[in-house]
Short mmCIF file of C-alpha atoms in Angstrom, two decimals:
data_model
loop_
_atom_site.label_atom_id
_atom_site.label_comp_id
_atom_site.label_asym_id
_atom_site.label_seq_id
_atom_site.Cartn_x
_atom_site.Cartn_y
_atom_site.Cartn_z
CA UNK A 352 0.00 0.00 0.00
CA UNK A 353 1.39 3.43 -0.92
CA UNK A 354 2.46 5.96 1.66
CA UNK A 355 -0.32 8.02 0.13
CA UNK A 356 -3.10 5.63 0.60
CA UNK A 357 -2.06 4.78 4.01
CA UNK A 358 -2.97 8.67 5.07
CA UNK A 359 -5.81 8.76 3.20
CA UNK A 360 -7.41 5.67 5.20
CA UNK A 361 -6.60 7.07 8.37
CA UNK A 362 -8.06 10.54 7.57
CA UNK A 363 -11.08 9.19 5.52
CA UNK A 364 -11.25 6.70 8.62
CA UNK A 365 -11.62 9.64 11.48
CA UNK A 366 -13.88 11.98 8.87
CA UNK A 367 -16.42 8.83 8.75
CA UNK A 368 -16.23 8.59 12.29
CA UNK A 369 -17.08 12.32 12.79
CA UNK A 370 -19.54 12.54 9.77
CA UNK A 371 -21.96 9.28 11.64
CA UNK A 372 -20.86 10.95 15.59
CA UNK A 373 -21.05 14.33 14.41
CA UNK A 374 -19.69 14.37 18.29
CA UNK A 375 -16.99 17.18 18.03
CA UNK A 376 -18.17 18.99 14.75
CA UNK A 377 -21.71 19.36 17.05
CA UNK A 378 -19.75 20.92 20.61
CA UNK A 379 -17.29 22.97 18.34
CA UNK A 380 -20.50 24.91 16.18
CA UNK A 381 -22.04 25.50 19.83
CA UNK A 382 -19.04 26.88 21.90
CA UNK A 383 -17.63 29.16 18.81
CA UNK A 384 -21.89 30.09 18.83
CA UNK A 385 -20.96 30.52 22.61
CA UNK A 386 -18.31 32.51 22.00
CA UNK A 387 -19.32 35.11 19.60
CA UNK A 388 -22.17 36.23 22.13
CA UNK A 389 -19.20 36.30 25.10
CA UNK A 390 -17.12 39.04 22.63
CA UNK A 391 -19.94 40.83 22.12
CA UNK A 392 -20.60 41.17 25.97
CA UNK A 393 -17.49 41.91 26.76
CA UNK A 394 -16.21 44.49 24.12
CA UNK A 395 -20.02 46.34 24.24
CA UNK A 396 -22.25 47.44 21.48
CA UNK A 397 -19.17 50.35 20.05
CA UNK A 398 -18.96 49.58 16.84
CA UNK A 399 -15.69 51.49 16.07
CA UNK A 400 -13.92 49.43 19.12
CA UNK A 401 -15.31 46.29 17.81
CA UNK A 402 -13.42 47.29 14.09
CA UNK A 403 -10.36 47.71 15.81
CA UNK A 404 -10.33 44.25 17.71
CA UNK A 405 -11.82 42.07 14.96
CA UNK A 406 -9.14 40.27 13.68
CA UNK A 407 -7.85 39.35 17.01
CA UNK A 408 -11.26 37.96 18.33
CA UNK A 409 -11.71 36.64 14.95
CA UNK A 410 -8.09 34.49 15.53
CA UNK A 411 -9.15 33.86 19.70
CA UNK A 412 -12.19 32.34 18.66
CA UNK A 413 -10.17 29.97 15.55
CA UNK A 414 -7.46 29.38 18.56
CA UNK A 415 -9.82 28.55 21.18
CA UNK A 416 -12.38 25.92 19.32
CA UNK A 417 -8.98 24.35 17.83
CA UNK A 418 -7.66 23.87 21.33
CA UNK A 419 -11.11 21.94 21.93
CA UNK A 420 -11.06 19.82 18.89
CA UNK A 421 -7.74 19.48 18.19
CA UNK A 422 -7.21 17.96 21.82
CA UNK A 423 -9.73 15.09 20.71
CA UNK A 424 -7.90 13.86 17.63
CA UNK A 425 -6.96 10.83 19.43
CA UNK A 426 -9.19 10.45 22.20
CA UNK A 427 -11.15 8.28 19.59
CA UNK A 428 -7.69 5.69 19.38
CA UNK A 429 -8.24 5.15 23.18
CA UNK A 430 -11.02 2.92 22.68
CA UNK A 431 -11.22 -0.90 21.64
CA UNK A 432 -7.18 -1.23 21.67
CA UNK A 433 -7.43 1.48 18.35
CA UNK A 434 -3.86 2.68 19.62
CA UNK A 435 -2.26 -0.93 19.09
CA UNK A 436 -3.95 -1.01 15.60
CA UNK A 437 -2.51 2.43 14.83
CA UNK A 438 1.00 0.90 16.21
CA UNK A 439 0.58 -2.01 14.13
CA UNK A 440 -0.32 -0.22 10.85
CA UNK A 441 2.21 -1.43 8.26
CA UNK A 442 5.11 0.95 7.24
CA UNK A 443 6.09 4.35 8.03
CA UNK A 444 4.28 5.82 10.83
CA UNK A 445 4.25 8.88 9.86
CA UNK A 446 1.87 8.38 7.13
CA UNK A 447 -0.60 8.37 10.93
CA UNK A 448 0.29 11.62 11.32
CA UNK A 449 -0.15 12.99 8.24
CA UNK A 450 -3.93 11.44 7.89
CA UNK A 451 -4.61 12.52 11.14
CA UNK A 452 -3.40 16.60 10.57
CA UNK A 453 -5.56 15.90 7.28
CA UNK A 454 -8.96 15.22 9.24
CA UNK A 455 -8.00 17.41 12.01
CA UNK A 456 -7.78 20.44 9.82
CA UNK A 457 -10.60 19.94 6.99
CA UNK A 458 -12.17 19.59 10.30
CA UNK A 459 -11.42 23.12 11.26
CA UNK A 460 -11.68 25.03 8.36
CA UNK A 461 -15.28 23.48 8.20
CA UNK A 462 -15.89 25.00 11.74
CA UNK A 463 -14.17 28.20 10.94
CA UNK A 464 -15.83 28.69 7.68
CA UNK A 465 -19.06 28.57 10.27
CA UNK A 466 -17.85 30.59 11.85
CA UNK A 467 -16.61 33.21 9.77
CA UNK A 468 -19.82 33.29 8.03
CA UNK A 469 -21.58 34.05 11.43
CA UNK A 470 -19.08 37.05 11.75
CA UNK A 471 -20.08 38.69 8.83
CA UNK A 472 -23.68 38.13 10.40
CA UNK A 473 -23.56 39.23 14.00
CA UNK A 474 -20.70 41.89 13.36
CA UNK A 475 -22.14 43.49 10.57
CA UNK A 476 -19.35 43.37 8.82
CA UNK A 477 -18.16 42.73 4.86
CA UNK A 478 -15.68 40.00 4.36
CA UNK A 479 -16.64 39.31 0.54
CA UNK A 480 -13.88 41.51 -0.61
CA UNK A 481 -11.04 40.18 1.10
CA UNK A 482 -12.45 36.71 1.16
CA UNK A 483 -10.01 34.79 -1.59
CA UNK A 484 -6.79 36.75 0.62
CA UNK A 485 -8.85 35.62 3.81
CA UNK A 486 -9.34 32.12 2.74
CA UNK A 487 -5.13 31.83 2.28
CA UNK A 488 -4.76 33.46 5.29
CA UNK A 489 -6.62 31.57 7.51
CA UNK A 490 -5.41 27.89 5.97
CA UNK A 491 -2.00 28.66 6.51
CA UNK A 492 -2.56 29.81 9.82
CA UNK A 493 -5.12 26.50 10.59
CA UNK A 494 -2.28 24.42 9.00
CA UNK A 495 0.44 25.49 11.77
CA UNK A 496 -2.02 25.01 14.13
CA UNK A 497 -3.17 22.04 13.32
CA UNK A 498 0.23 20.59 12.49
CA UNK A 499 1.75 20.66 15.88
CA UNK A 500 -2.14 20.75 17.54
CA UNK A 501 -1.97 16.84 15.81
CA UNK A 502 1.57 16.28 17.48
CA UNK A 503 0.92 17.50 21.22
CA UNK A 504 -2.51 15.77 20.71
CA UNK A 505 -0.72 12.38 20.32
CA UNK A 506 1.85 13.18 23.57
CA UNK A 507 -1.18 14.11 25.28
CA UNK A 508 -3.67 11.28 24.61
CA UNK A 509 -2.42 8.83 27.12
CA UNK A 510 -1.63 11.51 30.17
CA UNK A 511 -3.83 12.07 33.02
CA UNK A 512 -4.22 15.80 33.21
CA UNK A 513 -4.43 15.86 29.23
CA UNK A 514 -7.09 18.39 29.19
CA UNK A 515 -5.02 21.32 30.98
CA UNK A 516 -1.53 20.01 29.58
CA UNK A 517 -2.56 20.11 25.78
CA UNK A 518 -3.26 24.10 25.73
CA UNK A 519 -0.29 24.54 28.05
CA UNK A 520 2.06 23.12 25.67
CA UNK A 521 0.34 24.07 22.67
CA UNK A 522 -0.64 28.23 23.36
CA UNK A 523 3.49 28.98 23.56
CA UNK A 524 4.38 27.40 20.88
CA UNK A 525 1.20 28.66 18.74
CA UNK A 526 2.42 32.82 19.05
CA UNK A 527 4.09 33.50 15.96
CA UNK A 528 1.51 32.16 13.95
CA UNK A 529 -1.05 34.00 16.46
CA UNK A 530 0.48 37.06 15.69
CA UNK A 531 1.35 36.35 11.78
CA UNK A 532 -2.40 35.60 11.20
CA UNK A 533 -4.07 38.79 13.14
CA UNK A 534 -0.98 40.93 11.21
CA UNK A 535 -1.91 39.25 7.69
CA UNK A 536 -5.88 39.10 8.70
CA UNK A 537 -5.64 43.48 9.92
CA UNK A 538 -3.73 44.06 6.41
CA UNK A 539 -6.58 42.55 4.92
CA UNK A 540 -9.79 43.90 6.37
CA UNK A 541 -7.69 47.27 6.20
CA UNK A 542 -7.55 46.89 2.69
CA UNK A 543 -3.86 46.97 2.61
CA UNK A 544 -1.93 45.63 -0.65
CA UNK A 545 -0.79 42.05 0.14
CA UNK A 546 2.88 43.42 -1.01
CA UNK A 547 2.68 45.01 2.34
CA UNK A 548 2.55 42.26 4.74
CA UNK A 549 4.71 40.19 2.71
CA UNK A 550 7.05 38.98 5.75
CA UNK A 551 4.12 37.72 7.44
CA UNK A 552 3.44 35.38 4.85
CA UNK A 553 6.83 34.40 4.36
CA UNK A 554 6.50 33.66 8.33
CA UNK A 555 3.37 31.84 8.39
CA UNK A 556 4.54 29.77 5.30
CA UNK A 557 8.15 28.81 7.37
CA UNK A 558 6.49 28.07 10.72
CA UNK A 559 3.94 25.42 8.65
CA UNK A 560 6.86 24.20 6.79
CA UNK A 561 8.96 23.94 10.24
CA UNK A 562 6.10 21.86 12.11
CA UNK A 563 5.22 19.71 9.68
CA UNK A 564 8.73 18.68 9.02
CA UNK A 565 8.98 17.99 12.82
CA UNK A 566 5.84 16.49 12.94
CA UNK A 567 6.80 13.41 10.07
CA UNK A 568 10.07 13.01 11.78
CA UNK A 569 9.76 12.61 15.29
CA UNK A 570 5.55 11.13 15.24
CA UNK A 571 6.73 7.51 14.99
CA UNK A 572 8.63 8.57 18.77
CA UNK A 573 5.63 9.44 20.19
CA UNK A 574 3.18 6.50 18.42
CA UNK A 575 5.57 4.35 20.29
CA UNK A 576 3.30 3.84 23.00
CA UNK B 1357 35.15 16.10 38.52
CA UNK B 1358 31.99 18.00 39.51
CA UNK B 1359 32.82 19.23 43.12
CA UNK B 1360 35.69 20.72 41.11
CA UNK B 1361 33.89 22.77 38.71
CA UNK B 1362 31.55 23.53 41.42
CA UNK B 1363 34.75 25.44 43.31
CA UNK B 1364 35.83 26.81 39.83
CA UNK B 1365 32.42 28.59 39.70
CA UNK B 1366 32.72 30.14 42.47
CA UNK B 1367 36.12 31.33 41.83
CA UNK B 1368 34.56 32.80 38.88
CA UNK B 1369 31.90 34.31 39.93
CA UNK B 1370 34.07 36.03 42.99
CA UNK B 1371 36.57 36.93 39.75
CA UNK B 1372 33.11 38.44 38.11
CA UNK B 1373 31.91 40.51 40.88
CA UNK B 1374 35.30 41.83 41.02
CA UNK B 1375 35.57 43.31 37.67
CA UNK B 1376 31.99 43.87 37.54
CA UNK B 1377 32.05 46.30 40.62
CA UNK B 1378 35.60 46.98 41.21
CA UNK B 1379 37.07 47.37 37.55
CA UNK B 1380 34.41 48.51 34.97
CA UNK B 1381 33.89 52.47 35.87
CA UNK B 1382 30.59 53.66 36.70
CA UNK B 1383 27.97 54.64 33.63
CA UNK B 1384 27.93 58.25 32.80
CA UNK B 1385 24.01 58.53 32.48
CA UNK B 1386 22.75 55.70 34.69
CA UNK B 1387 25.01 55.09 37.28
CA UNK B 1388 25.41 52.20 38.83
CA UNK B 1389 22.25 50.83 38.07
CA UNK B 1390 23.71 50.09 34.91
CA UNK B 1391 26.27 46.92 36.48
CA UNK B 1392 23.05 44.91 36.57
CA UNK B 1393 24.13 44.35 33.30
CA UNK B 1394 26.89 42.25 33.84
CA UNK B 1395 24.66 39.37 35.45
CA UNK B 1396 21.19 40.71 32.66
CA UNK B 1397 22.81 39.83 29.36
CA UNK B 1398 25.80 36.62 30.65
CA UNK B 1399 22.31 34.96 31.88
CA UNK B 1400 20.42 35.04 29.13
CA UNK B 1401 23.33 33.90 27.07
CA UNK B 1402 24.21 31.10 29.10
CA UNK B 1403 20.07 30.32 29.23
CA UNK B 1404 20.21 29.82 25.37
CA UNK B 1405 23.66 27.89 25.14
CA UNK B 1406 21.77 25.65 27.63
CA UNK B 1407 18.87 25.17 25.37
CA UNK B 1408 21.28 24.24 22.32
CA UNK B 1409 22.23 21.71 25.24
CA UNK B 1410 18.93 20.40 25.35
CA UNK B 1411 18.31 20.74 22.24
CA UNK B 1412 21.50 18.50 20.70
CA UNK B 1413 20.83 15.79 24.08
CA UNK B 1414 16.70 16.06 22.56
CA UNK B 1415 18.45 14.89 19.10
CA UNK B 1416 20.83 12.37 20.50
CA UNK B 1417 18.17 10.76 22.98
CA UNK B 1418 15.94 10.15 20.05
CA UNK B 1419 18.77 8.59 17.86
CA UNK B 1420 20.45 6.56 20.40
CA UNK B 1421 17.93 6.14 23.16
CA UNK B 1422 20.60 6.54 25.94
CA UNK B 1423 18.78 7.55 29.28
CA UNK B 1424 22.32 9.70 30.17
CA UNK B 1425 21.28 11.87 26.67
CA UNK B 1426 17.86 12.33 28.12
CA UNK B 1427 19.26 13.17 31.81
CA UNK B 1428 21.34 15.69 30.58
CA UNK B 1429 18.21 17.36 28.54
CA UNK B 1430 16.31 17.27 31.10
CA UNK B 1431 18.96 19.26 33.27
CA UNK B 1432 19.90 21.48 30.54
CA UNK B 1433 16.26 22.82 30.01
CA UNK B 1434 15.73 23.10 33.50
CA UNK B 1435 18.42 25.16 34.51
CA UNK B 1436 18.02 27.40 30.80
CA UNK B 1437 14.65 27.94 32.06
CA UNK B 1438 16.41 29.27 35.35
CA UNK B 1439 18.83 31.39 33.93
CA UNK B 1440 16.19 32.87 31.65
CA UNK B 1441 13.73 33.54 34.73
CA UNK B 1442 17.37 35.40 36.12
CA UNK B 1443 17.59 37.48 33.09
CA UNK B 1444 13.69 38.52 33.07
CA UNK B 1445 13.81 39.01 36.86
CA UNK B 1446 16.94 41.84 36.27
CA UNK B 1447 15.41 42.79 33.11
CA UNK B 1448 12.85 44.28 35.35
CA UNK B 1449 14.58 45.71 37.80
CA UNK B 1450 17.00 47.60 35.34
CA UNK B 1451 14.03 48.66 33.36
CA UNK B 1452 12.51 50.50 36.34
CA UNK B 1453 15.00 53.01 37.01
CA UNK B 1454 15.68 53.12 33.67
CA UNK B 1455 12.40 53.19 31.52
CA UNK B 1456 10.53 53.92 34.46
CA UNK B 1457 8.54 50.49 34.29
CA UNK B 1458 9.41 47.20 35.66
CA UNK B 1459 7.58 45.68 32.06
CA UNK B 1460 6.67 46.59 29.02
CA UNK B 1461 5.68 44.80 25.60
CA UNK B 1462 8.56 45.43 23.91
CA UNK B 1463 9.73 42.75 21.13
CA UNK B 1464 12.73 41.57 22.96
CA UNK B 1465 11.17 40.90 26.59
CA UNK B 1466 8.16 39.45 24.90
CA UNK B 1467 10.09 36.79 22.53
CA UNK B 1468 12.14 36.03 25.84
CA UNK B 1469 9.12 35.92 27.92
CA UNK B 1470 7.44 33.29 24.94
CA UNK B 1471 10.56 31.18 25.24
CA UNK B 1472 10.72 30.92 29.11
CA UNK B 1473 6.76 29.64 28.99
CA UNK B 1474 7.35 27.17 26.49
CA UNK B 1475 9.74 25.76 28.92
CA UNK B 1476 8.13 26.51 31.62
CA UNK B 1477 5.47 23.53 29.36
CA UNK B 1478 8.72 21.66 29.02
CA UNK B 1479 9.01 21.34 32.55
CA UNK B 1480 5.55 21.01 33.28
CA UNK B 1481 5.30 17.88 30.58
CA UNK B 1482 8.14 16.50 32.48
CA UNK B 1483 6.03 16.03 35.76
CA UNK B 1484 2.65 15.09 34.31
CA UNK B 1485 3.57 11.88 31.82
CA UNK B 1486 4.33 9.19 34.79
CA UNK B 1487 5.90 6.28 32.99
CA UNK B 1488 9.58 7.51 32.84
CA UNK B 1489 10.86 5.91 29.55
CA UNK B 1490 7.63 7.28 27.63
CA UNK B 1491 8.30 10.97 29.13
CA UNK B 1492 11.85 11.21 28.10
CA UNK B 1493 10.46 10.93 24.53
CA UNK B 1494 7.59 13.32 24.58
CA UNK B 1495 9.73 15.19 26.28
CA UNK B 1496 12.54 15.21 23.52
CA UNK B 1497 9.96 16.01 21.06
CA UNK B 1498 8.50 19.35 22.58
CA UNK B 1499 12.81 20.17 23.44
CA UNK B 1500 12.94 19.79 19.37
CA UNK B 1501 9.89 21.89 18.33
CA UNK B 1502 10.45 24.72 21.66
CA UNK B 1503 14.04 25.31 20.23
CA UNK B 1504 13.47 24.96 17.06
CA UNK B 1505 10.27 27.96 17.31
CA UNK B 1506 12.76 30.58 19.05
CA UNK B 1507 13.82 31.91 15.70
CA UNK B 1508 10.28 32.29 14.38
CA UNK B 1509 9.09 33.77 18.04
CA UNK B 1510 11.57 36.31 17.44
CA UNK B 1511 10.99 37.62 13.93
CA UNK B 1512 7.34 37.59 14.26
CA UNK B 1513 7.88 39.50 18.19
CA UNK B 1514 10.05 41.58 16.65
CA UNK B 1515 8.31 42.56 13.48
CA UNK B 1516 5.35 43.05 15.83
CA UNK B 1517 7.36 45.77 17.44
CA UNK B 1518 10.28 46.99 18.69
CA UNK B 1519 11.35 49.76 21.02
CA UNK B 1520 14.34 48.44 23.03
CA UNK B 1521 17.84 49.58 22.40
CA UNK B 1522 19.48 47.27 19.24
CA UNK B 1523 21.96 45.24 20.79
CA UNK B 1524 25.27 46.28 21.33
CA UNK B 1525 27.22 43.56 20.66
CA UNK B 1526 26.14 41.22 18.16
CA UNK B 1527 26.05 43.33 15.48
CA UNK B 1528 27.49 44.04 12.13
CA UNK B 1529 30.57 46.54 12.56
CA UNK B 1530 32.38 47.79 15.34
CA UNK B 1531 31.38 47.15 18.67
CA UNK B 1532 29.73 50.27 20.70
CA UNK B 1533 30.83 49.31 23.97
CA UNK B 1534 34.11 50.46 25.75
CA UNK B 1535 36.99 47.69 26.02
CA UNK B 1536 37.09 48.08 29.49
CA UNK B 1537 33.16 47.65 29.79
CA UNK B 1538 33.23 44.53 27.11
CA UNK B 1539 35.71 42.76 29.05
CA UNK B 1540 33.80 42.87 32.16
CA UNK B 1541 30.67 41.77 30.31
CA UNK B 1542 32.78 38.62 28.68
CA UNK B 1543 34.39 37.61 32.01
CA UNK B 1544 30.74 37.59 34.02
CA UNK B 1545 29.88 35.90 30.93
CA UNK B 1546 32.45 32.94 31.45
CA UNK B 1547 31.71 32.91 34.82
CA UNK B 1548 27.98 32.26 35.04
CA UNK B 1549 28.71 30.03 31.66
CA UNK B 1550 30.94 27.88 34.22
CA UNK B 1551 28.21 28.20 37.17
CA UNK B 1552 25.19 26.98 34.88
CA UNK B 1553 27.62 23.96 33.35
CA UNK B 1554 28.20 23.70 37.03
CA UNK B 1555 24.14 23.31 37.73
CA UNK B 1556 23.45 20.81 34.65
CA UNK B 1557 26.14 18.65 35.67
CA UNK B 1558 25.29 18.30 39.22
CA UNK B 1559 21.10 18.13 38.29
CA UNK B 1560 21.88 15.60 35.66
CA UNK B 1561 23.44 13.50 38.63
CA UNK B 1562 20.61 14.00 41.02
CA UNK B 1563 18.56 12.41 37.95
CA UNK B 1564 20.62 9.70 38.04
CA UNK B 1565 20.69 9.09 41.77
CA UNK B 1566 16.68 9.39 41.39
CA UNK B 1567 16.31 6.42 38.51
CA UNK B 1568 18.67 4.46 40.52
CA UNK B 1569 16.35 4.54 43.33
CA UNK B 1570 13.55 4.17 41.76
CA UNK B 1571 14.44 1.48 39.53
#
């Protein structure tokens, strides 16, 4: 079996699993839901203050229902001995990982396309515009998050305080592409040329390159049981 | 072999204090306020050289699976995380007199403040994952992605802004600082490079002691 089609079975494998649970894709919809009506409490009805802050709560709310999901993506392996099958899957393991960051973030972009969309509702404001520079913007950004959120998820499955260690070890490491996003995200909604936030790009695109690289090479440490 | 770098430390260190406060002359503008420097910027360069410790024992661990690379890791992060906390803890008392505020947002105390919390998680990852053998590799793994994430912390901290003096030292061209004021800097420097080799070497034997016992 190709290295390929070994990733694509896990991936399709966990999507199928979601798609008949709906479990996570359900609790994600309804906290970032949640979550939209908490910014709006906090930062008040000014709508000039609420401009200014957008692509940061925009990027908290991405952050905060990845940390949620992303913490999952191997809870489901826990069950019925599904962490020996992984272990026994023939050839190189990190093939796992790369099905697994492939579910986790189509995943994601499925809840923050939800998301974004109720944005534009509840915020009043217009994305169409910037949406193709948007789009780029926020799957680079979901791609470095989801590419180490898939590694610490792994360390994390099998330890007892899992649910406070994964954002603890994952928030750190997650600020440059925190703050490359919101940059990239504020040139965008301020209708900036792209020219002009080229280094954030160039950043976002090396910290994705940087985790996934460490992600293939050192998974088949942590599969190890 | 380590009781004797332990007494060479502090040898140093009296050797430091010496030139720190008896042979570098007092700052023009800041007085002496400003001889905080000479334990400020040796700690955080020690704290980093002990990181490309852990970082290279992360490496080696991985490869060869010897428990000795993983001890000395382990004691490498800890005490960079140490002599980091030094530098931020000096950081702030320097910037009081100075800017007239014991913190501020600026790019370099943020990207150092980024670093000491992710290993701050280091050490934190460490304690939770019980089963010794499994920590040391999760362990290795976060050693790998924390060091290799400093340079990106600081290019995007420092594109996100800047507003503390451009360092002195490492730069392109001639040095800034006075001979007399360098050399104090580079012997502190040796010094607390001695004391933290001192530290790792002496926590990377306590490690050992612990397995022992528990084994």
């Amino acid at each position: 079996m190709s290295y390929a089609r070994r990733a694509l079975i896990v991936a399709w494998k966990d999507l199928v699993v979601e798609r008949r649970s709906k479990e996570t894709l359900n609790a994600l919809l309804f906290f970032s839901l949640a979550l939209l009506f908490v910014f709006q409490f906090t930062l008040g009805p000014d709508r000039e203050r609420l401009a200014a802050v957008l692509p940061g709560v925009l990027w908290l709310g991405f952050i905060l229902s990845g940390v949620l999901g992303l913490g999952r993506t191997f809870l489901v392996e826990r069950d019925n001995d599904c962490w020996e099958a992984l272990l026994l899957a023939p050839g190189d393991k990190s093939a796992v990982y790369v099905g697994k960051l492939a579910a986790s973030l189509a995943l994601m972009l499925v809840v923050e396309a939800i998301v974004l969309a109720l944005f534009t509702l509840f915020f009043n404001v217009d994305l169409w515009p910037v949406l193709p520079g948007l789009a780029l913007v926020i799957v680079l950004g979901t791609l470095g998050i989801a590419a180490v959120g898939a590694l610490f998820a792994a360390m994390t499955a099998q330890v007892r305080t899992r649910e406070l260690l994964f954002p603890v070890l994952l928030l750190p490491v997650l600020v440059p592409v925190l703050l490359g996003t919101v940059k990239a995200t504020e040139a965008l909604l301020l209708r900036e040329p792209l020219t002009s936030v080229a280094h954030w790009w160039q950043l976002l695109v090396a910290a994705d390159v940087v985790y996934v690289v460490v992600g293939l090479l050192t998974f088949d440490v942590i599969l190890e049981g | 072999m380590v009781t004797v770098l332990g007494w060479l430390a502090a040898l140093a260190i009296v050797v430091g204090l010496a030139t720190g406060f008896g042979m570098a002359p007092r700052e023009v503008t800041q007085g002496n306020v400003q001889r905080i420097m000479y334990l400020h910027v040796p700690a955080v360069w020690v704290a980093y050289l002990a990181f490309t410790v852990g970082f290279v024992a992360s490496v080696v661990y991985l490869a060869r699976r010897r428990e000795a690379a993983d001890r000395l890791a382990h004691a490498a992060c800890e005490v960079g995380t140490v002599f980091l906390g030094v530098n931020i803890a000096t950081g702030a008392i320097w910037g009081k007199p100075t800017w007239g505020t014991w913190w501020t947002w600026d790019a370099r105390l943020t990207s150092v403040a980024v670093v000491f919390v992710m290993f701050l998680a280091y050490l934190l990852l460490r304690q939770a994952v019980e089963d010794r053998e499994r920590g040391a590799r999760y362990a290795a793994v976060l050693a790998i992605v924390a060091a290799l994430n400093i340079p990106l912390v600081h290019f995007s901290v420092y594109w996100w802004r800047t507003l503390h003096q451009p360092p002195s030292l490492l730069k392109p061209g001639a040095s800034a600082m006075p001979p007399i004021i360098l050399a104090a800097l580079l012997v502190n420097f040796g010094a607390l490079a001695i004391l933290g080799a001192y530290f790792i070497a002496r926590r990377a034997r306590v490690l050992a002691g612990e397995a022992e016992a528990m084994a």
